[in-house]
Every structure is written in structure tokens, then in C-alpha cells.
PDB file of C-alpha atoms in Angstrom:
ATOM      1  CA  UNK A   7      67.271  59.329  64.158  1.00 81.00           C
ATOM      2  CA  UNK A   8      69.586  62.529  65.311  1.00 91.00           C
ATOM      3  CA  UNK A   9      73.095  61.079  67.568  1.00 91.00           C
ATOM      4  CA  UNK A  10      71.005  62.802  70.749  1.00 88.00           C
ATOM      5  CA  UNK A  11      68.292  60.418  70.335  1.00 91.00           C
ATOM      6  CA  UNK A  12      70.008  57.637  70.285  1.00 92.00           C
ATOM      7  CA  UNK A  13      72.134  58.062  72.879  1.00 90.00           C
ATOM      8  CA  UNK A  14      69.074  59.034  75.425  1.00 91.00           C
ATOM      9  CA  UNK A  15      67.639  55.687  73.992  1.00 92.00           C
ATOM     10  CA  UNK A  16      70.763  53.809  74.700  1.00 91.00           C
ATOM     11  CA  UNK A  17      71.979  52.613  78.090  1.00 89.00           C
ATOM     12  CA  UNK A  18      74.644  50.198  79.436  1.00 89.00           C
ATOM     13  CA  UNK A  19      76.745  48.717  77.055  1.00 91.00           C
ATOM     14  CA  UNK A  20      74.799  49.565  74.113  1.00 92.00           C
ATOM     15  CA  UNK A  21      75.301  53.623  75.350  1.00 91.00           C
ATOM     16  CA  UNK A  22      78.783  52.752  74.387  1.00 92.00           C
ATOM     17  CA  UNK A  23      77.978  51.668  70.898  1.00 95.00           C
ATOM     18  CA  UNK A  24      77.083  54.416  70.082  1.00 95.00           C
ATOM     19  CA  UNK A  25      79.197  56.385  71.600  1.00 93.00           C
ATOM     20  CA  UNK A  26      82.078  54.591  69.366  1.00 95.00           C
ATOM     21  CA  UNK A  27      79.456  54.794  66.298  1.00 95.00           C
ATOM     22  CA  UNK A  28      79.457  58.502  66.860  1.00 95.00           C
ATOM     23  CA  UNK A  29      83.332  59.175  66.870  1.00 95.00           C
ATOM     24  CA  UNK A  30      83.762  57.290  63.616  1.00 96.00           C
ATOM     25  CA  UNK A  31      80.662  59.918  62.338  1.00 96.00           C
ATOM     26  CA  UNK A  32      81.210  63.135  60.215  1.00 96.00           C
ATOM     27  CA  UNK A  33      79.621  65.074  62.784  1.00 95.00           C
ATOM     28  CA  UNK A  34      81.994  64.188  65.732  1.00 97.00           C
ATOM     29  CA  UNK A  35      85.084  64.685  63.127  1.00 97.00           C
ATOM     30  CA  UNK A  36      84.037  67.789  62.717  1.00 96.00           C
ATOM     31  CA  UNK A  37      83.523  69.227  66.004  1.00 97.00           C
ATOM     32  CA  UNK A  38      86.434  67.583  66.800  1.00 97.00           C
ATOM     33  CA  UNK A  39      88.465  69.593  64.415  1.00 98.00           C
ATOM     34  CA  UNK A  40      86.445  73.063  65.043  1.00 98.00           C
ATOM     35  CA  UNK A  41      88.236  72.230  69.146  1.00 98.00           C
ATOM     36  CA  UNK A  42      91.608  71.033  68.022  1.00 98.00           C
ATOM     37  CA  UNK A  43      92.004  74.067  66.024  1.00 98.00           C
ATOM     38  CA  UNK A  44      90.516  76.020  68.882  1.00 98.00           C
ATOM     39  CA  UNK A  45      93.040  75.244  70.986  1.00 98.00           C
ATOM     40  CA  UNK A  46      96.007  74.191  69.064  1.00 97.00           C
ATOM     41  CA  UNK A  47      97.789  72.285  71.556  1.00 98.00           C
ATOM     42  CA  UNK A  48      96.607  70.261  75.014  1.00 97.00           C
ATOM     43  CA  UNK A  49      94.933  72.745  77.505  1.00 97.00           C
ATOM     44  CA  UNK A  50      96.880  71.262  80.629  1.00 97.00           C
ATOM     45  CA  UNK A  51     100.560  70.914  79.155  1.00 97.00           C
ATOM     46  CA  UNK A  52     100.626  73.051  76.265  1.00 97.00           C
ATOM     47  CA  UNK A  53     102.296  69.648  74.184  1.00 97.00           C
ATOM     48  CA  UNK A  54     101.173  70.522  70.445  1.00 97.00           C
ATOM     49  CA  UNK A  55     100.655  66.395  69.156  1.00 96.00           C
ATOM     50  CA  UNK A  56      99.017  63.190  70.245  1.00 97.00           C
ATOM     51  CA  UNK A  57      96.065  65.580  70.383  1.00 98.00           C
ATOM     52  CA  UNK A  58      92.582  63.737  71.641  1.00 97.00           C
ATOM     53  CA  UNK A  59      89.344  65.501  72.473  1.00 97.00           C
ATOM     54  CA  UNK A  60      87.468  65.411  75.795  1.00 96.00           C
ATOM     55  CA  UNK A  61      84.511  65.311  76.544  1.00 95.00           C
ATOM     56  CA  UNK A  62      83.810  67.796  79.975  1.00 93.00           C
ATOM     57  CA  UNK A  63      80.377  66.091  80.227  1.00 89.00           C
ATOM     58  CA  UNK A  64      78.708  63.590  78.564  1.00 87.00           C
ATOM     59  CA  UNK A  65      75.090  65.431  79.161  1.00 90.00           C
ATOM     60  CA  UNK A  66      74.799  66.517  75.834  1.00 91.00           C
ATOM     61  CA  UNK A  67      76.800  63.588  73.756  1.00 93.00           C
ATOM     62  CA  UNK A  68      75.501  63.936  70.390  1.00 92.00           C
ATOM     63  CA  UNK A  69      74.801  67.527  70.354  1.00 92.00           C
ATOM     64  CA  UNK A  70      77.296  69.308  72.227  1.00 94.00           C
ATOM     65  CA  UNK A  71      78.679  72.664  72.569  1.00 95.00           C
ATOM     66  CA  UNK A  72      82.018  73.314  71.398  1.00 96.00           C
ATOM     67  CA  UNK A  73      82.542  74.544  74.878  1.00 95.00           C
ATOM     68  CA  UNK A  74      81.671  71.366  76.298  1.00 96.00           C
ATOM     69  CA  UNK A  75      84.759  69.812  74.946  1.00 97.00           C
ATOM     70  CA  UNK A  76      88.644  70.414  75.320  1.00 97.00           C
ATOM     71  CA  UNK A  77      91.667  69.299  73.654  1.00 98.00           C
ATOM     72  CA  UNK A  78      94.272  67.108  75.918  1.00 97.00           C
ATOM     73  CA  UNK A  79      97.434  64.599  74.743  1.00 97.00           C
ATOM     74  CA  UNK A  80      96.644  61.471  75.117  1.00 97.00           C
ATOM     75  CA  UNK A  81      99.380  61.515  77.967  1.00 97.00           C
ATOM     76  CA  UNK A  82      96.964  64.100  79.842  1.00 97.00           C
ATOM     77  CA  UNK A  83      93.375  62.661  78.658  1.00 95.00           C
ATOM     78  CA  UNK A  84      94.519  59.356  80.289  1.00 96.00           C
ATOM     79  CA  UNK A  85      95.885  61.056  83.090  1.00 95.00           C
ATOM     80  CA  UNK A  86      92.602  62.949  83.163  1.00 94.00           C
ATOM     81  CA  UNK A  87      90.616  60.017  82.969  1.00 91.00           C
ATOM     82  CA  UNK A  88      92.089  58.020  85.606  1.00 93.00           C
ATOM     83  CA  UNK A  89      90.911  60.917  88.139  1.00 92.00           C
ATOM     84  CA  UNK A  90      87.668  61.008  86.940  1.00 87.00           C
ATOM     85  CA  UNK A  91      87.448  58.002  87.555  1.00 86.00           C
ATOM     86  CA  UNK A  92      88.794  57.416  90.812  1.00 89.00           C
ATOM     87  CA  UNK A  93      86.949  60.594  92.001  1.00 84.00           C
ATOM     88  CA  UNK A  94      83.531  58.584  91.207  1.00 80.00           C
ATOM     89  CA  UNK A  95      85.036  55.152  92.561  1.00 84.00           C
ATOM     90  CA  UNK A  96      85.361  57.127  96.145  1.00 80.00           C
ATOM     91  CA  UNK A  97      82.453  58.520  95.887  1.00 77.00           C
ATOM     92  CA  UNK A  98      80.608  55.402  95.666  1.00 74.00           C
ATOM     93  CA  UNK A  99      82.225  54.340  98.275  1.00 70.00           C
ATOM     94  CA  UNK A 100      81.596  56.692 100.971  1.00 76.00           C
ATOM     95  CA  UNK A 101      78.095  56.136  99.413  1.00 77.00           C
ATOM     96  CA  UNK A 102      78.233  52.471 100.003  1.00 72.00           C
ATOM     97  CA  UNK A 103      80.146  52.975 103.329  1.00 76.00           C
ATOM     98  CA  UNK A 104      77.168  55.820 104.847  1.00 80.00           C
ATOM     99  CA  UNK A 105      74.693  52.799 103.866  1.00 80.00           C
ATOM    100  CA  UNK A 106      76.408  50.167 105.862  1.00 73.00           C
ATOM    101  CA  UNK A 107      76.933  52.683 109.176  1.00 74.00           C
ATOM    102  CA  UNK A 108      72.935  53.653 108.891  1.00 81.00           C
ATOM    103  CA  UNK A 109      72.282  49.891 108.616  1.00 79.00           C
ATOM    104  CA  UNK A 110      74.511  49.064 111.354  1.00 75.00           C
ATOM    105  CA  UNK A 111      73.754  51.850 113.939  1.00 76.00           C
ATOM    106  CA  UNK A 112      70.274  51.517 112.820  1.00 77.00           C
ATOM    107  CA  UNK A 113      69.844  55.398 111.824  1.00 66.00           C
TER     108      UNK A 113
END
């Protein structure tokens, strides 16, 4: 079974499986490599070491485009990360919050 597969077969925590399966794979090192020496240094900061590569989307985890990834210092990727995550935290939120107003004023 391909990486693509498996991942649209995954979900919840066994999604991240293989997710960690597929980073230890031959196929991730290598794509990996083709973007580090791509870029040669961390797209935000220029910093050429501590190198990590990031996923822009996870839509096509398994199979995706060199152009789908970027290379960031770990400083950065976690950095990076943190926003991403915040960003969907809020947006949950006002989610969650529109729910409770519609419920409340009876919309």
C-alpha cells in the first residue's frame, strides 16, 4: 500500500503513525533532501543549519509536490507552528462562540 493510501485510511491518532512512519521512510528522506538543497538555508531567516522541512499543507502527505514543502530552522518551524496553530485555536473559537450567540438569541 502507497504512503497516500494509508494516510487517507488513517485518522486520529493513528494519522500520526504514519505520519512518523513516513519521515523515517526513504521516500520522505528524499524529498526532504531534493527541498533542503532547493533552498539551502531557512526561507524566513536565511540561517543556513538546524534545517527542518515543512509541510505547507498536509493535503497531499504521502505524495507531495516539492512545492508543497519549504525549508525553515527549527527556531522558525516552531515559531511557524505555534501560529498555525493558534490561528486554528481562534478560529474554533469564534466558531464555537457564533454557535452559542445563535443558541442564545435564538437565530
Amino acid at each position: 500500500m502507497n504512503w497516500r493510501t494509508r494516510f487517507q485510511q488513517a485518522n486520529g491518532r493513528a494519522w500520526w503513525t504514519v505520519y512518523r512512519e513516513y519521515l523515517a521512510s526513504n521516500e520522505w528522506q528524499e524529498r526532504r533532501n531534493a527541498v533542503l538543497l532547493r533552498d539551502g538555508c531557512c526561507v524566513i531567516c536565511s540561517k543556513p543549519f538546524e534545517l527542518e522541512v515543512h509541510h505547507r499543507s498536509y493535503e497531499m502527505v504521502g505524495k507531495e509536490l516539492l512545492t508543497d514543502l519549504t525549508t525553515l530552522c527549527k527556531p522558525c518551524h516552531e515559531s511557524v507552528t505555534r501560529m498555525l496553530r493558534r490561528r486554528r485555536q481562534a478560529s474554533r473559537d469564534k466558531n464555537l462562540i457564533e454557535r452559542v450567540v445563535s443558541i442564545v438569541l435564538g437565530d
